[in-house]
Coordinates of C-alpha atoms and ligand atoms in Angstrom, one line a residue:
X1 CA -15.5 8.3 -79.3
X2 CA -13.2 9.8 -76.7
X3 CA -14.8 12.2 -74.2
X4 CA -14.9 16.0 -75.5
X5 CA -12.3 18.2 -74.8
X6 CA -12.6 21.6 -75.9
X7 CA -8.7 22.8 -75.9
X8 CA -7.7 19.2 -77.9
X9 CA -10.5 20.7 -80.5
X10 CA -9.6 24.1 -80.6
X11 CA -5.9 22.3 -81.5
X12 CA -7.6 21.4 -84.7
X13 CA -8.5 24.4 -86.0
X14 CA -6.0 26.4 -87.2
X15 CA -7.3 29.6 -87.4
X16 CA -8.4 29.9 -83.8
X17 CA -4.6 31.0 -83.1
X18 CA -4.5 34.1 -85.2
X19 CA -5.1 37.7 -83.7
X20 CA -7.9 40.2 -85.1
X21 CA -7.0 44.1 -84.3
X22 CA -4.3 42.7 -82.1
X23 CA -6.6 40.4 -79.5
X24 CA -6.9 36.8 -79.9
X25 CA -9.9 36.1 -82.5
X26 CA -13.5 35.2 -80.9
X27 CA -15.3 33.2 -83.6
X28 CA -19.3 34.1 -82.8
X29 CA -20.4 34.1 -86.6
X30 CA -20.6 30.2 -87.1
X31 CA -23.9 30.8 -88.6
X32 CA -22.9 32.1 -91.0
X33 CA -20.1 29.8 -91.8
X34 CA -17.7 28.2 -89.7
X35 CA -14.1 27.9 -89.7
X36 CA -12.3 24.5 -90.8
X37 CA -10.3 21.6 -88.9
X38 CA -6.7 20.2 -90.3
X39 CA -8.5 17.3 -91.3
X40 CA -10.4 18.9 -94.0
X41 CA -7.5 21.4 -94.9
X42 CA -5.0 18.3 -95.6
X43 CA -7.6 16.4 -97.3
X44 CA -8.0 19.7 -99.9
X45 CA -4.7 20.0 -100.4
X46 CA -3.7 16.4 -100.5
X47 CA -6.4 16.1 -103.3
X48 CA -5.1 18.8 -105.3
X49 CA -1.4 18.0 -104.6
X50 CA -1.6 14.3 -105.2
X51 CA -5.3 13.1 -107.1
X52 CA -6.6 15.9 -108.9
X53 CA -8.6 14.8 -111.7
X54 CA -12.0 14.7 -113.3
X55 CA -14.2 11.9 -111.9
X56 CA -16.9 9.9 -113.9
X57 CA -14.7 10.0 -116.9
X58 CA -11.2 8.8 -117.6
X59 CA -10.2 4.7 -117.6
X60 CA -6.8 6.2 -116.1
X61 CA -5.8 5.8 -112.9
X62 CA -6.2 9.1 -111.5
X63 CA -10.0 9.2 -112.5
X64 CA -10.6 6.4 -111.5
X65 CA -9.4 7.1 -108.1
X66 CA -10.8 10.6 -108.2
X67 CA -14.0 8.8 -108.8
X68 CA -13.9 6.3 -105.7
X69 CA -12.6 9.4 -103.6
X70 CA -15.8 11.1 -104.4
X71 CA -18.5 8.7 -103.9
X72 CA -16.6 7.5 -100.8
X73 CA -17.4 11.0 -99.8
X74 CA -20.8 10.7 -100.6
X75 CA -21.4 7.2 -98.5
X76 CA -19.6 9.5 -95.7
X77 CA -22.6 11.9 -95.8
X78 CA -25.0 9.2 -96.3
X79 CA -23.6 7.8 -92.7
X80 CA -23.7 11.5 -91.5
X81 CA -27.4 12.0 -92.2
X82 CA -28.5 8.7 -92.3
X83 CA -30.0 7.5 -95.6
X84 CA -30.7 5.0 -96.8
X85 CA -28.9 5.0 -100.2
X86 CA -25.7 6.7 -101.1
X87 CA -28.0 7.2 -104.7
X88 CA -30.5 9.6 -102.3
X89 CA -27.4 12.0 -101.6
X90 CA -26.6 14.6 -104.6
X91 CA -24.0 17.0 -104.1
X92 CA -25.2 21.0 -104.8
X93 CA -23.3 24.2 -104.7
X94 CA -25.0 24.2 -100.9
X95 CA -28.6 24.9 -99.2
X96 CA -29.5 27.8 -101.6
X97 CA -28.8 25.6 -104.4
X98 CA -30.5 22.4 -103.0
X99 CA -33.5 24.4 -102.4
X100 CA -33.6 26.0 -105.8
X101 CA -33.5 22.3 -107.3
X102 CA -36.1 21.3 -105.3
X103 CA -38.2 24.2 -105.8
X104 CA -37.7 24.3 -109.7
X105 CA -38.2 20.2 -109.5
X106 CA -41.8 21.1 -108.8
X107 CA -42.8 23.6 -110.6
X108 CA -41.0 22.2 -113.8
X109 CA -42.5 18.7 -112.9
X110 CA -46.0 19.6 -112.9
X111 CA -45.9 18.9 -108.9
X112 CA -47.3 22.4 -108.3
X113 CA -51.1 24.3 -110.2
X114 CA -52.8 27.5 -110.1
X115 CA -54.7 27.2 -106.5
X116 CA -52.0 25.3 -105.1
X117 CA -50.3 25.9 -101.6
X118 CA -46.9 25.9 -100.8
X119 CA -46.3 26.6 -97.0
X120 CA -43.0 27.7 -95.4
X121 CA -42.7 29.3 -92.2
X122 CA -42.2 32.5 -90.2
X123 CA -38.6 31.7 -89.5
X124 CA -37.5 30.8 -92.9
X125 CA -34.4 32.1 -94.4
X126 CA -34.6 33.8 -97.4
X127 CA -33.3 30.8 -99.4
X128 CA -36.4 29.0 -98.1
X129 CA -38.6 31.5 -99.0
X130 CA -37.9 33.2 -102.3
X131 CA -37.0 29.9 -104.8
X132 CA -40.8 28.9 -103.5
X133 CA -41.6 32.5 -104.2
X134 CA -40.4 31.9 -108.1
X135 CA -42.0 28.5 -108.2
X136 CA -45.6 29.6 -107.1
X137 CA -45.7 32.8 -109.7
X138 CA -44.2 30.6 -112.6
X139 CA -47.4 28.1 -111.5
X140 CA -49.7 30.7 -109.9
X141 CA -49.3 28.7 -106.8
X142 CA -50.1 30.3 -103.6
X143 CA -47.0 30.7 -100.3
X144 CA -49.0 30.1 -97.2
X145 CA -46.9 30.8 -93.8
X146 CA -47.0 29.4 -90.4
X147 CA -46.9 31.7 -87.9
X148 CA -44.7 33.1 -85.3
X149 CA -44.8 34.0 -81.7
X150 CA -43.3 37.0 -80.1
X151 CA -41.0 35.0 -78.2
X152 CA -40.0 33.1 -81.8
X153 CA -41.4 29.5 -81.9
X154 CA -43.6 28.9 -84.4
X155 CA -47.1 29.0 -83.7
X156 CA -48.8 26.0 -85.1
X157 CA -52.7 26.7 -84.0
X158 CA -53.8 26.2 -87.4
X159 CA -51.5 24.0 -88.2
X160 CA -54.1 21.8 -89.2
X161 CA -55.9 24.3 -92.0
X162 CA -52.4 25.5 -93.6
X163 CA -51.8 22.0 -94.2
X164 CA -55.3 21.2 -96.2
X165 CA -55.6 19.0 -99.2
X166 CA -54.5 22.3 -101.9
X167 CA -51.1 22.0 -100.1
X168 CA -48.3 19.9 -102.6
X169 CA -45.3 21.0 -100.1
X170 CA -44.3 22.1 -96.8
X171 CA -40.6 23.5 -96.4
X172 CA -39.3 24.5 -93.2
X173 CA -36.3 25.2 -91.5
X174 CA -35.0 22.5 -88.8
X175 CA -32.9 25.7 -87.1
X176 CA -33.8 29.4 -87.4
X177 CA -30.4 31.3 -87.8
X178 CA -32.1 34.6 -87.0
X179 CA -33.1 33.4 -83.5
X180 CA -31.6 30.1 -83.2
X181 CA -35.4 28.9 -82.4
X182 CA -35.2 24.7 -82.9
X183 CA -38.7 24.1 -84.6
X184 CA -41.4 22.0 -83.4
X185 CA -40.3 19.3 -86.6
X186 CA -42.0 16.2 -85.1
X187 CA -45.5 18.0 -85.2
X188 CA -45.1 19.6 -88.7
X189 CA -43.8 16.5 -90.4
X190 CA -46.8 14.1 -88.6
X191 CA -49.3 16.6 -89.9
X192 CA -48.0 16.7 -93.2
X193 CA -47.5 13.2 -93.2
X194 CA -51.2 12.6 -92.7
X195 CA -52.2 14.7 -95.5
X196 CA -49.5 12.7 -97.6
X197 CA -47.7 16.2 -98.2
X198 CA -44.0 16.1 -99.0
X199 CA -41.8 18.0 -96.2
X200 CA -38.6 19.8 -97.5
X201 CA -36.7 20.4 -94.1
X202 CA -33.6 23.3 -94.2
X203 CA -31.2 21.7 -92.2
X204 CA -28.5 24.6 -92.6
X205 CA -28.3 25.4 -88.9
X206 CA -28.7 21.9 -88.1
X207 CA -25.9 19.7 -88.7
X208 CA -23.2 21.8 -87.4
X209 CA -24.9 21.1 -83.7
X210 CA -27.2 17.9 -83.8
X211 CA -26.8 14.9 -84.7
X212 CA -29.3 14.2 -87.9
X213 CA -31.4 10.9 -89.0
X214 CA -33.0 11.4 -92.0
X215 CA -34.9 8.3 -92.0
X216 CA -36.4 9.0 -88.2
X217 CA -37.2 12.6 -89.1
X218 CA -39.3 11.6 -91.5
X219 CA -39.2 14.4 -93.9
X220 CA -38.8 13.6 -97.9
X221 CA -35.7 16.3 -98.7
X222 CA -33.3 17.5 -96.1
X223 CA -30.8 20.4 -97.1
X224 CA -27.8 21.6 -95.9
X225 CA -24.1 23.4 -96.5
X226 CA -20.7 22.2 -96.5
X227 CA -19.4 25.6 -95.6
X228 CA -21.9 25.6 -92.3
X229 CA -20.9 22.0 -91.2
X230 CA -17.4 22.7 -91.1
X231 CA -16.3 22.0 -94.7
X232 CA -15.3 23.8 -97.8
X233 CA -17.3 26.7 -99.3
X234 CA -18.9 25.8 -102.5
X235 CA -20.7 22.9 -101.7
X236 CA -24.1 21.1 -100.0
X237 CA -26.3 18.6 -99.8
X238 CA -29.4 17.5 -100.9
X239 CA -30.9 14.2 -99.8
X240 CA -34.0 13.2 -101.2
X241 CA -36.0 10.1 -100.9
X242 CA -35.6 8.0 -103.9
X243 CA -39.1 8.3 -105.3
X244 CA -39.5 11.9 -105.2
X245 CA -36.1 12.1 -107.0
X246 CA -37.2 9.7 -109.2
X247 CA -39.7 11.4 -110.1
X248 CA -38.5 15.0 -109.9
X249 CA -36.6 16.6 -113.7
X250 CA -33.4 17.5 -113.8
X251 CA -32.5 21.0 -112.4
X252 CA -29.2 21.6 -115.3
X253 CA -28.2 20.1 -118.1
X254 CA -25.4 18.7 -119.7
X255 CA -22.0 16.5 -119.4
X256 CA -22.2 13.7 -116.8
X257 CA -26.5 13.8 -115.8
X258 CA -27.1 11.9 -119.4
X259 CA -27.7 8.3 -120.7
X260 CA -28.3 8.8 -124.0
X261 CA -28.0 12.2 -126.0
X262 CA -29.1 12.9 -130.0
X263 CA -29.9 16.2 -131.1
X264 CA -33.9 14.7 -130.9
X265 CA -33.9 13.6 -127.6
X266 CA -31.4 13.1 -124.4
X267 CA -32.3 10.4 -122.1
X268 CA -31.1 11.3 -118.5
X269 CA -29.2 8.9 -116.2
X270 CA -30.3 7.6 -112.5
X271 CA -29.6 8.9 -109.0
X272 CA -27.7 10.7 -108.2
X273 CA -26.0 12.1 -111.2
X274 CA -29.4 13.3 -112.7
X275 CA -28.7 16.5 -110.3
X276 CA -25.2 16.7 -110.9
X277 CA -24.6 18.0 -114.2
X278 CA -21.2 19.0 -115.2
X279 CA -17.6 18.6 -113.7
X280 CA -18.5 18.6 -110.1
X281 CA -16.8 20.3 -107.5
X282 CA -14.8 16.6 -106.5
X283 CA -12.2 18.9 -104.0
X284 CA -15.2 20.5 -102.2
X285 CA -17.1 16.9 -102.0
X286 CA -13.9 15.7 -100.7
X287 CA -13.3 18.1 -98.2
X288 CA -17.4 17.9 -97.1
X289 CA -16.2 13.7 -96.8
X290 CA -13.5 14.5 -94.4
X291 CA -15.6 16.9 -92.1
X292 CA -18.9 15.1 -91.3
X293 CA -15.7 11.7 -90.8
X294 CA -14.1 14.7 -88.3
X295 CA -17.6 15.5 -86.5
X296 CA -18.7 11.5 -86.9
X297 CA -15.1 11.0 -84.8
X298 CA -16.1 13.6 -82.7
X299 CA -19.6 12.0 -82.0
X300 CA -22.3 14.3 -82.6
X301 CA -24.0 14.1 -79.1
X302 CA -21.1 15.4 -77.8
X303 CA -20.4 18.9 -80.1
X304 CA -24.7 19.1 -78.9
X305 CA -24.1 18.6 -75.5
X306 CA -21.0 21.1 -75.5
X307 CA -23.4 23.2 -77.3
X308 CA -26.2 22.9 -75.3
X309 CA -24.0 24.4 -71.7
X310 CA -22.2 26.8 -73.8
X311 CA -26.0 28.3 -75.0
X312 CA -27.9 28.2 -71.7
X313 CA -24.7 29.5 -69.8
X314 CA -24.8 32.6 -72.7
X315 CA -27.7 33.0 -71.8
X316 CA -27.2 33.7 -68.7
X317 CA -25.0 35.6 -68.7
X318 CA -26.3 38.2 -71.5
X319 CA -29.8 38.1 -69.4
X320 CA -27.3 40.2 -66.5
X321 CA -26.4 42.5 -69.0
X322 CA -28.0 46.0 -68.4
X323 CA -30.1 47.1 -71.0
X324 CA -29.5 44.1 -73.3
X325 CA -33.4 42.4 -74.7
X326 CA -32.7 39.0 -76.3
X327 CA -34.5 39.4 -80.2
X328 CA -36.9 35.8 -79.2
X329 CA -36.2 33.8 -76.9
X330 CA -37.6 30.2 -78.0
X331 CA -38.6 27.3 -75.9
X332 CA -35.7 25.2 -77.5
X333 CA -32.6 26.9 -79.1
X334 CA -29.3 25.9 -80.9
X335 CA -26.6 27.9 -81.4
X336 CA -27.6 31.6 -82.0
X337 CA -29.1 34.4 -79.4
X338 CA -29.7 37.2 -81.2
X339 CA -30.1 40.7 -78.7
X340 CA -30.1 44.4 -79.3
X341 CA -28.8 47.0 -76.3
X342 CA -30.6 49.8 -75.6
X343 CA -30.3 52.9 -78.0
X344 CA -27.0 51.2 -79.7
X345 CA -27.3 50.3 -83.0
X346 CA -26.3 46.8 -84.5
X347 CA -23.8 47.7 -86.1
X348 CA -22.4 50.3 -83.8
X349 CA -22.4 47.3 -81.3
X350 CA -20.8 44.8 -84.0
X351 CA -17.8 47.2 -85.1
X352 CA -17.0 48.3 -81.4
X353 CA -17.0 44.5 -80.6
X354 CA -14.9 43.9 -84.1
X355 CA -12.4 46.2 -82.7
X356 CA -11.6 43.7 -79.7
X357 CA -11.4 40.7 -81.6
X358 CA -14.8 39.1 -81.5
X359 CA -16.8 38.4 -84.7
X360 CA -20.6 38.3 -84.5
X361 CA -22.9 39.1 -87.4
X362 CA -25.6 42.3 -87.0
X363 CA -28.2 43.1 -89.5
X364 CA -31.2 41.0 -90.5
X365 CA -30.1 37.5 -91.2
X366 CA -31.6 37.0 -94.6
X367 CA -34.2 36.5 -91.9
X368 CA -36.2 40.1 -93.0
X369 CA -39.3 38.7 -92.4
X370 CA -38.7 37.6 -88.6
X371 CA -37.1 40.7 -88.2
X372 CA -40.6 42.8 -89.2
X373 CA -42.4 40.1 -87.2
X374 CA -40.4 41.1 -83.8
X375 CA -40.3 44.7 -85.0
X376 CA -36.9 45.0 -85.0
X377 CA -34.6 46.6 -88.0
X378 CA -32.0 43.8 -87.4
X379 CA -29.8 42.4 -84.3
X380 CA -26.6 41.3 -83.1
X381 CA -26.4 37.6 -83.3
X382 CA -23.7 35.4 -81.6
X383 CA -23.5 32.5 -82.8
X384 CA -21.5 29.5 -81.0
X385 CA -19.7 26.7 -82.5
X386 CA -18.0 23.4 -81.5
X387 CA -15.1 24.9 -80.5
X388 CA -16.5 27.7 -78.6
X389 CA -15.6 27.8 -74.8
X390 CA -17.8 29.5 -71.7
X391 CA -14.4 31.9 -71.6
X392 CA -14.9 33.1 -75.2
X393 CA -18.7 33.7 -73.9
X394 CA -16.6 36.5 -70.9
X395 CA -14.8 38.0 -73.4
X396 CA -18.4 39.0 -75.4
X397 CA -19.8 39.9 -72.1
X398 CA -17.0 42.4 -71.2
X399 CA -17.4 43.6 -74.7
X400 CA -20.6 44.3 -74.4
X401 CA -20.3 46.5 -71.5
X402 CA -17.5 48.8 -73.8
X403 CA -19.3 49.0 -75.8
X404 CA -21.8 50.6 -73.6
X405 CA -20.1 52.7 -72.3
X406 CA -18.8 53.9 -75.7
X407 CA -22.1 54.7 -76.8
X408 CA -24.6 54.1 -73.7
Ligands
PMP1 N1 -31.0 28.4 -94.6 C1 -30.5 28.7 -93.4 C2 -31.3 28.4 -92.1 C3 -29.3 29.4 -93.3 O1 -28.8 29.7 -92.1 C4 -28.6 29.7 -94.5 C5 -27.2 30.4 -94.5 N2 -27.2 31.5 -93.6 C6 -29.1 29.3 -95.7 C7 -30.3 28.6 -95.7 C8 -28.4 29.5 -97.0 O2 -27.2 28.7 -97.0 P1 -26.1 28.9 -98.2 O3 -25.9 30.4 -98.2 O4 -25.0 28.2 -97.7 O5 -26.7 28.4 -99.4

């Protein structure tokens, strides 16, 4: 891979030329999705303009093709995360959906029993919180938490009585996108490990920035979103080790997950189309293909080490600004700071900062739960992307102080 250079990226990304309210767009908001390179925009459109069909179906040609397109996609991803069998990678509408599967998996598959545990943490996203939520009252399961610090790591002084011998899963998130905190992974997955307890790990704020092994992690499902990582809206991921999906029953039913149907008794079929019931979305899998090829090109090490200055120098540089408190500040971040200013509210400070062109999110995340831990009603988050440069982090930092004087 060539060395990184930040203006020959931007070049890919169409949308970085266009103006907001007259100023030239700042993109802080990657959290919450980021924007899209030419590679992935030609790909769509070169699918719809030249092989749309439906896949796993026709003999003709363009199924057929479709098809190949769309599992080659899928080996891209298994490269991407690093599995060990395309079969272990099924396609979902993204990490809500991947998590739902999972969670439902468990609770339909008799994985989970009244005075069970199921233990998330702190930090967890409302996706990772609330399809366990549904699993444990359907079950009469219990959802124990790991604690957080003040500062936003996770606390994990009991780590060794949350995870106890009740305990049938532990789902965590990899990246907070409240607080950007990078979890202590290693230490949660060798504990859970040693108590033969299956790890879900919520990689949504993870592969945009790092570069991900599935296999050295560890964990038994890792999730994440097309839409976060670059790609097309609409889709995500689940890998899952082979056994547990094995084992695991299908999330939907119908066309394309089934061996053999009679109005007695359907028989499903194997990995991965168990989970993919239904005409897929082939142009989003596409797309999804062409992205993680685009960041694979890139080299992943590179967009985290571009990352990595742009963060600690954002830091910086919001720790000078008067009356500014960063909302944690974790031993090891990616990506997001979240920080409130003084008397200004959230979304005072978000639309004054609209207004000049720069797009951060405020609010609570779909983090509410870190948000009453800290205390805080919600926070402006900026969140930085691969294409991001220390100059967009000037123009944030000059918004900042309009906007204090606006309403300081
Ligand atoms: N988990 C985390 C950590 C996230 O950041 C998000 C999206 N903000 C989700 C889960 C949910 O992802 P999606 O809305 O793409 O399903």
């Amino acid at each position: 891979t060539a060395p990184f250079d930040v203006d020959r990226v931007r070049a890919d990304f169409p949308i970085l030329t266009r103006e907001v309210h007259g100023k030239p767009l700042v993109y802080l908001d990657n959290a919450a999705t980021t924007q899209k390179p030419r590679a992935v925009l030609d790909r769509l459109a070169r699918y719809y303009s030249h092989e749309n069909a439906n896949v796993h179906r026709g003999v003709h040609f363009l199924s057929a093709d479709g098809t190949e397109h769309y599992e080659e996609a899928r080996r891209s991803v298994q490269r991407f995360v690093g599995a060990e069998h395309a079969r272990e990678v099924v396609f979902t509408r993204g990490t809500t959906e991947s998590i739902n599967l999972v969670a439902h998996g468990f609770a339909r598959g008799g994985f989970l029993a009244s005075g069970d545990e199921i233990l998330v943490s702190a930090l967890e996203h409302h996706a990772n919180v609330v399809p366990w939520q549904m699993a444990a009252e359907v079950t009469g399961a219990t959802l124990r938490v790991i604690p957080m610090t003040d500062r936003g790591d996770l606390d994990l002084t009991d780590l060794d009585s949350l995870i106890n011998e009740r305990t049938r899963i532990v789902a965590v998130t990899h990246t907070s996108n409240a607080l950007g905190t990078v979890t202590p992974l290693a230490k949660i997955i060798a504990a859970a490990r040693a108590m033969d307890v299956p790890v879900l790990v919520d990689g949504a704020q993870a592969t945009p920035h790092a570069a991900v092994d599935v296999q050295a992690l560890g964990a038994d499902f890792f999730v994440f979103s097309s839409h976060k990582t670059y790609g097309p809206t609409g889709i995500g991921v689940l890998w899952g080790r082979e056994a547990w999906l094995d084992k695991l029953p299908p999330y939907q039913g119908g066309g394309d997950m089934i061996e053999n149907v009679t109005f007695e008794k359907t028989t499903y079929t194997g990995l991965p189309g168990k989970f993919e019931a239904g005409t897929p979305h082939v142009a989003g899998g596409i797309g999804l293909g062409a992205a993680v090829e685009y960041l694979m090109d890139l080299g992943m090490e590179n967009v985290a080490a571009h990352e990595a200055d742009l963060v600690s120098y954002a830091e910086a540089q919001l720790g000078a600004v008067e009356g500014l408190t960063f909302v944690g500040t974790p031993e090891a971040r990616a990506s997001a700071i979240s920080f409130l200013l003084d008397g200004i509210h959230p979304y005072d400070a978000g639309t004054v900062l609209d207004r000049l062109g720069i797009a951060v999110r405020t609010g609570q995340h779909c983090a509410q739960p870190v948000m009453d831990r800290l205390g805080v009603p919600g926070t402006v988050r900026a969140s930085f992307g691969l294409y991001n440069t220390r100059a967009e982090v000037d123009v944030l930092i000059d918004g900042l102080s309009r906007v204090r004087t606006l309403f300081g």
